[in-house]
mmCIF file of C-alpha atoms and ligand atoms in Angstrom:
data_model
loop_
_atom_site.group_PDB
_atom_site.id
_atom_site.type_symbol
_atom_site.label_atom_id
_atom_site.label_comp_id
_atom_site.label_asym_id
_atom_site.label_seq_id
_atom_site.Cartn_x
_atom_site.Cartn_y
_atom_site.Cartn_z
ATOM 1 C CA UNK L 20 4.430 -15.104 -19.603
ATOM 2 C CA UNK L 21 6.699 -15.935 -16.946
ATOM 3 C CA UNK L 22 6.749 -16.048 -12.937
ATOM 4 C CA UNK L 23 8.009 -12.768 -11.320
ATOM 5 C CA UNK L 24 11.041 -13.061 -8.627
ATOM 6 C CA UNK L 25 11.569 -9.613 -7.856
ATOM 7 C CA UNK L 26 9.062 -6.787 -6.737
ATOM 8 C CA UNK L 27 9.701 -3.134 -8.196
ATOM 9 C CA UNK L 28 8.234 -0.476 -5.949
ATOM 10 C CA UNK L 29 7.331 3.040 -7.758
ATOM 11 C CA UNK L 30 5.618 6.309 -7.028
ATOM 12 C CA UNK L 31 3.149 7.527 -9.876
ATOM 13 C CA UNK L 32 4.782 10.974 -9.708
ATOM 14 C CA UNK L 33 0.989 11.707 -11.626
ATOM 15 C CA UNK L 34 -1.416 13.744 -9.586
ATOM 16 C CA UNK L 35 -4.664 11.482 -9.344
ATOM 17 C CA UNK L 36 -5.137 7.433 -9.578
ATOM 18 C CA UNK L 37 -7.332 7.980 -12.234
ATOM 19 C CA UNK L 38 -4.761 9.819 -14.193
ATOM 20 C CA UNK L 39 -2.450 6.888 -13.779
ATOM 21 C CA UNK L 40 -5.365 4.395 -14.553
ATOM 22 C CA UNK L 41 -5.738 6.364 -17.749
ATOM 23 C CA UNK L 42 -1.933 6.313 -18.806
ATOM 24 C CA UNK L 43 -1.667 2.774 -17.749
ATOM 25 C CA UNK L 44 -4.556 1.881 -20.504
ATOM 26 C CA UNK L 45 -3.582 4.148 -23.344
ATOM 27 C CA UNK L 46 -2.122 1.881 -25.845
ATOM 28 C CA UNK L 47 0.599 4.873 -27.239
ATOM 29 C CA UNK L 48 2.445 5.608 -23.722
ATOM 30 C CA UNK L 49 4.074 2.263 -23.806
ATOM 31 C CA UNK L 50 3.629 1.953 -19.836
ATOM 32 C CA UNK L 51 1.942 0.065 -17.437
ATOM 33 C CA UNK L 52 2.340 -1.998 -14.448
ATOM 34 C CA UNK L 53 0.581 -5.131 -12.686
ATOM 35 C CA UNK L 54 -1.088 -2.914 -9.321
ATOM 36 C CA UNK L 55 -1.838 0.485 -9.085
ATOM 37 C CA UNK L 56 -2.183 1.337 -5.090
ATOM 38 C CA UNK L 57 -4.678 4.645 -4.308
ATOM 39 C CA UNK L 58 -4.367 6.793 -1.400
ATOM 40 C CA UNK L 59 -7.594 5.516 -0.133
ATOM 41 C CA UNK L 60 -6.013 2.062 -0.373
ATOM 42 C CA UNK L 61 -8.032 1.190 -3.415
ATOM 43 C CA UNK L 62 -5.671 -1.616 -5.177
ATOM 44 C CA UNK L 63 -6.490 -1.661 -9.053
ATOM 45 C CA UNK L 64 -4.899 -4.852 -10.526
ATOM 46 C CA UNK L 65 -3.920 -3.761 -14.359
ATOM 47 C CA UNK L 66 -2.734 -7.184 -15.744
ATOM 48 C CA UNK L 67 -2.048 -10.865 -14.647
ATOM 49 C CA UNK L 68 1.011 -11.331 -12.584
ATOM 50 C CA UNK L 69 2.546 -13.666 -15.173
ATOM 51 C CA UNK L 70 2.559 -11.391 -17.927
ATOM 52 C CA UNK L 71 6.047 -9.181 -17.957
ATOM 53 C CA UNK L 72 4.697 -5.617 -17.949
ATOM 54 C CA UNK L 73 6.247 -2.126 -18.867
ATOM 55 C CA UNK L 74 7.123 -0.441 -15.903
ATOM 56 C CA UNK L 75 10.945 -0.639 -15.215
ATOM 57 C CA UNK L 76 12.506 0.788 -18.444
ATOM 58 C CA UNK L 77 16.511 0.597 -18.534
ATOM 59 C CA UNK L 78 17.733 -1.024 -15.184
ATOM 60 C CA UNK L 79 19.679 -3.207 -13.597
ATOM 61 C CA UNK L 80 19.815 -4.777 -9.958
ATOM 62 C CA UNK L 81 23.052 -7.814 -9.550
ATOM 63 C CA UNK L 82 23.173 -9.266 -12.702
ATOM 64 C CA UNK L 83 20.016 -8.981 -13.662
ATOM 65 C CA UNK L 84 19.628 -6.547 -16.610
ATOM 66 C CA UNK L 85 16.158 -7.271 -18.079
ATOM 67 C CA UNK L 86 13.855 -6.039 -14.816
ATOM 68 C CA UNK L 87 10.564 -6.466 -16.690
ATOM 69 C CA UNK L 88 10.464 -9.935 -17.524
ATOM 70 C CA UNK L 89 12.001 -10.921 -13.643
ATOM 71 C CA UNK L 90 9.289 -8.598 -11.785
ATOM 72 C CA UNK L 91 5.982 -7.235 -10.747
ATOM 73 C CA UNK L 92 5.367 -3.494 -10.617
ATOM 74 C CA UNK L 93 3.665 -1.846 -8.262
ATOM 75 C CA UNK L 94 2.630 2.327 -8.586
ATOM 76 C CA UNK L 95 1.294 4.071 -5.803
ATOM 77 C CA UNK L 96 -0.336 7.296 -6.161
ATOM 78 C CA UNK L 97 1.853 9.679 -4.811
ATOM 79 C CA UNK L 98 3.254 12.811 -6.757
ATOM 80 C CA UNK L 99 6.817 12.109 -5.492
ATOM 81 C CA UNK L 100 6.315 15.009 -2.886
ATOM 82 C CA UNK L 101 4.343 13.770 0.093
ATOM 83 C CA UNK L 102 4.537 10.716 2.605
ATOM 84 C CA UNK L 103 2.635 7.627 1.916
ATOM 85 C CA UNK L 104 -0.832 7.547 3.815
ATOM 86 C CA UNK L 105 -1.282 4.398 6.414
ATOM 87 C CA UNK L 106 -4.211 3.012 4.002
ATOM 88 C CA UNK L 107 -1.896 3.200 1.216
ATOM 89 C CA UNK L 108 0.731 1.109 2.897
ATOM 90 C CA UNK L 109 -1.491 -1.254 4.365
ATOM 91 C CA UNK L 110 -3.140 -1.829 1.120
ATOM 92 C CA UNK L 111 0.733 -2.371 -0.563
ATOM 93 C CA UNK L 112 1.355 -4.804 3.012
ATOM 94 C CA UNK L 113 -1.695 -7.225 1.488
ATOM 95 C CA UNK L 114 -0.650 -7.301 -1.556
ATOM 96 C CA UNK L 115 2.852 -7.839 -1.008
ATOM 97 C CA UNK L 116 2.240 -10.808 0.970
ATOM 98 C CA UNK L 117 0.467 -12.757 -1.409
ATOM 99 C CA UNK L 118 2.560 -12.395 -4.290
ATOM 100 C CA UNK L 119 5.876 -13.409 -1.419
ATOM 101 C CA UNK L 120 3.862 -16.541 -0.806
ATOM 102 C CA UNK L 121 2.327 -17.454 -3.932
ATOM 103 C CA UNK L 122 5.163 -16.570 -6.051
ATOM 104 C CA UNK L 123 8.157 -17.359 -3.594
ATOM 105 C CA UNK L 124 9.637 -14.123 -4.065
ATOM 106 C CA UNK L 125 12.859 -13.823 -1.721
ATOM 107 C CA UNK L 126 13.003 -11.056 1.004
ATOM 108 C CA UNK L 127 15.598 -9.468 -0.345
ATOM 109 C CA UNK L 128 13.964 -8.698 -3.800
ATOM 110 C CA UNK L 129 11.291 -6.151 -2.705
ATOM 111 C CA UNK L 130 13.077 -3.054 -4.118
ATOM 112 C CA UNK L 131 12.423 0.494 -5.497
ATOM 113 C CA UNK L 132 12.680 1.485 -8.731
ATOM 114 C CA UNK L 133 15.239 4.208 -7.856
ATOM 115 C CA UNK L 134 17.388 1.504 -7.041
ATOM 116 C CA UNK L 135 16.974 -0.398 -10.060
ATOM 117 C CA UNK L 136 17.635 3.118 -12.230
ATOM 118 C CA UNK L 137 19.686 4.954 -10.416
ATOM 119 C CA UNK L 138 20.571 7.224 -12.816
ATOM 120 C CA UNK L 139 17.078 7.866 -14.227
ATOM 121 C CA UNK L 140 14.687 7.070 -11.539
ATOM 122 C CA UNK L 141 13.913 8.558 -7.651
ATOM 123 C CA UNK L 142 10.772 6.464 -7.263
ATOM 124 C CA UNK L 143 9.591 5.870 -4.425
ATOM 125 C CA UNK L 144 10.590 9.225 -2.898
ATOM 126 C CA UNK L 145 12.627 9.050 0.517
ATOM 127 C CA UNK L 146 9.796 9.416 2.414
ATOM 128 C CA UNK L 147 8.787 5.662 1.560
ATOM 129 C CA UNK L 148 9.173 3.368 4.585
ATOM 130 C CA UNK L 149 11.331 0.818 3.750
ATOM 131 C CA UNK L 150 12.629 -0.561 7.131
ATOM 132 C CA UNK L 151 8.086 -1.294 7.790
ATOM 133 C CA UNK L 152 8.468 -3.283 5.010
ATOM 134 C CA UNK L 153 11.496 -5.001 5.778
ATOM 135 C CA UNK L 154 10.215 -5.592 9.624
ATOM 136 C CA UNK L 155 7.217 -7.404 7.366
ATOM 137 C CA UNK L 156 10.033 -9.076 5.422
ATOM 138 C CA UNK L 157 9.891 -7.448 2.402
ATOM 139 C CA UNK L 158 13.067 -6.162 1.564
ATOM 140 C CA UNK L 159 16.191 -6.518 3.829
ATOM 141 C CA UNK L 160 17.629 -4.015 6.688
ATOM 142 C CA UNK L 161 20.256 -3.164 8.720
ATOM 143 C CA UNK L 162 21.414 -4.127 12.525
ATOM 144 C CA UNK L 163 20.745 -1.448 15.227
ATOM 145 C CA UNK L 164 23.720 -2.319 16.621
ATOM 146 C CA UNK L 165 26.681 -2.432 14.217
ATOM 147 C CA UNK L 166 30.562 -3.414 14.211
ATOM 148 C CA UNK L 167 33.372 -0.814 13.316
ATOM 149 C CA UNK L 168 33.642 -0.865 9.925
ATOM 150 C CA UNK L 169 37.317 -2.514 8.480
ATOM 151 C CA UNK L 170 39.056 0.606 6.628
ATOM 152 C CA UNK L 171 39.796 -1.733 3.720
ATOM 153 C CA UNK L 172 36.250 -1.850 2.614
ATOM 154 C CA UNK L 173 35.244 -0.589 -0.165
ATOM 155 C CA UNK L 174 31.718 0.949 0.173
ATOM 156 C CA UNK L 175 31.698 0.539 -4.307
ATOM 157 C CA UNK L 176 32.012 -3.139 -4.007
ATOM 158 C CA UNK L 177 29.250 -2.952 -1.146
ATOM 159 C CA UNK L 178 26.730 -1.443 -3.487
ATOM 160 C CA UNK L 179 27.509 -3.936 -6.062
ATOM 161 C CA UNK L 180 26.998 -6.863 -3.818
ATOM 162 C CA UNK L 181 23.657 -5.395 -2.448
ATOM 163 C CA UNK L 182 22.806 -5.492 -6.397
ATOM 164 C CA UNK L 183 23.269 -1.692 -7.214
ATOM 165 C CA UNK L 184 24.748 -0.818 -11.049
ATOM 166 C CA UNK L 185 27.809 1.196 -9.899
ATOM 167 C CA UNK L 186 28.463 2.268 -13.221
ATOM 168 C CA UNK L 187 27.709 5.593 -12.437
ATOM 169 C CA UNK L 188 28.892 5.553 -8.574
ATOM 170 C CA UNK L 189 27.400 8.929 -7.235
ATOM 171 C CA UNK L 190 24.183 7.952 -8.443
ATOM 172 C CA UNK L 191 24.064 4.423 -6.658
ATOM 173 C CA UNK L 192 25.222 6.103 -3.875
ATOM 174 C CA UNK L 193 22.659 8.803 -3.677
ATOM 175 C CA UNK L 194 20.128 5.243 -4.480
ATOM 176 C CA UNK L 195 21.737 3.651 -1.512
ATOM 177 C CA UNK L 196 21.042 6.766 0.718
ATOM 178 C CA UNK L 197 17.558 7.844 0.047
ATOM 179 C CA UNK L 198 16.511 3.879 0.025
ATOM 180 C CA UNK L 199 18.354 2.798 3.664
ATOM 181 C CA UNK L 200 18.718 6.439 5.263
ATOM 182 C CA UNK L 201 16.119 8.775 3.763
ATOM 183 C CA UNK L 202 18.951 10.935 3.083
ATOM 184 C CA UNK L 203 19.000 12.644 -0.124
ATOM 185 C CA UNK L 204 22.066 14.183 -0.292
ATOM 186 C CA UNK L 205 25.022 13.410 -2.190
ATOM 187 C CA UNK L 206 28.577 11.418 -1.302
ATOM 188 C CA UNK L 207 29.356 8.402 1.079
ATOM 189 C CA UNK L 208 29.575 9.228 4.605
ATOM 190 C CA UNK L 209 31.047 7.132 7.919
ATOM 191 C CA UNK L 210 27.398 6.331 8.894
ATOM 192 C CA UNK L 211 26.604 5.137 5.103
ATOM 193 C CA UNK L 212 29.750 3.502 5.305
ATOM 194 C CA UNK L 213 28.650 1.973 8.594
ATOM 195 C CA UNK L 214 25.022 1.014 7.234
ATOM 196 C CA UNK L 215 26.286 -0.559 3.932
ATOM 197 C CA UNK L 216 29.198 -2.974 5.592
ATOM 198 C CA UNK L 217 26.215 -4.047 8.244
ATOM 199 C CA UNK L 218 23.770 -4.584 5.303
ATOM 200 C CA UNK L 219 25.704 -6.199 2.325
ATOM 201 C CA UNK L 220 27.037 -9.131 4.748
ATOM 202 C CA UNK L 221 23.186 -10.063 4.567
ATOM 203 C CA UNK L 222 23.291 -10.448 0.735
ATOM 204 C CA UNK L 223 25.922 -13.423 0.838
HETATM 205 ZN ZN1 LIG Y 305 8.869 4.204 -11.340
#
């Protein structure tokens, strides 16, 4: 037992809540997590928040190496090809608010578990709308308006502060991009550049 700071968001990538309901209680897949979110908004609540559950595998976000016992998982139903419906999110909204008061979670740890594992992990797929969330404050986000970025910065040590593993550096990147652009493609570009100088200044 322990209390969660951080929030993991995921995408089932399974084709039916009840198919996810099913893995979640089968005793030899070795995975589960704390809420599983329908399409239809239906929130099923798998175990107590204060129990570390099975849901982040290998992954790392700052320093913090061991995801599972910091954080509560959260799956929604979604195949990892189609937008999140409005229920859906609203559904996630509720619960995401109660667990940032009762737990105190900080804004800035609502995070996906593609940016946890970038290496391993795409969950939730681009599509996943991040910057609702962070107008919620869940999460953190970017300025509209941003300043020139210095050319001495060095968009690797930007990752790390926002709490990205850089060990493999393409991958965070790619994390970086589908998570604050919904840009899947690969390599740092002047607007990521731009973005990620705006956004880790927040994360001092
Ligand atoms: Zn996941």
């Amino acid at each position: 037992m322990r209390k969660p700071s951080y929030v993991i968001i995921h995408h089932t990538a399974q084709h039916s809540t009840d198919e996810t309901l099913k893995t979640f209680t089968l005793p030899r897949t070795q995975v589960s997590a704390h809420y599983v979110i329908g399409k239809d908004g239906v929130v099923y609540q798998m175990l107590s928040d204060y129990l570390r559950a099975w849901h982040a595998g290998n992954s790392r976000w700052g320093n913090q190496l061991d995801m599972n016992s910091a954080s509560i998982g959260i799956e929604l139903d979604n195949d990892g090809y189609h937008y999140f419906d409005s229920l859906q999110i609203n559904s996630l909204l509720v619960v995401l608010e109660k667990l940032k008061r009762t737990y105190n979670i900080p804004t800035a740890n609502f995070i996906g578990h593609g940016d946890i594992a970038p290496t391993r992990k795409n969950d939730p797929n681009w599509r996943f709308p991040w910057k609702l969330l962070a107008d919620k404050g869940f999460g953190l986000w970017y300025d509209s308006i941003r300043v020139a970025v210095p050319e001495t910065f060095n968009h690797i040590d930007g990752l790390r502060i926002v709490g990205f593993d850089v060990k493999d550096t393409s991958a965070a990147i790619v994390a970086f991009k589908r998570h604050f652009l919904q840009d899947t493609t690969k390599g740092m570009t002047p607007l990521g550049r731009e973005v990620l100088y705006n956004l880790h200044r927040k994360y001092y």
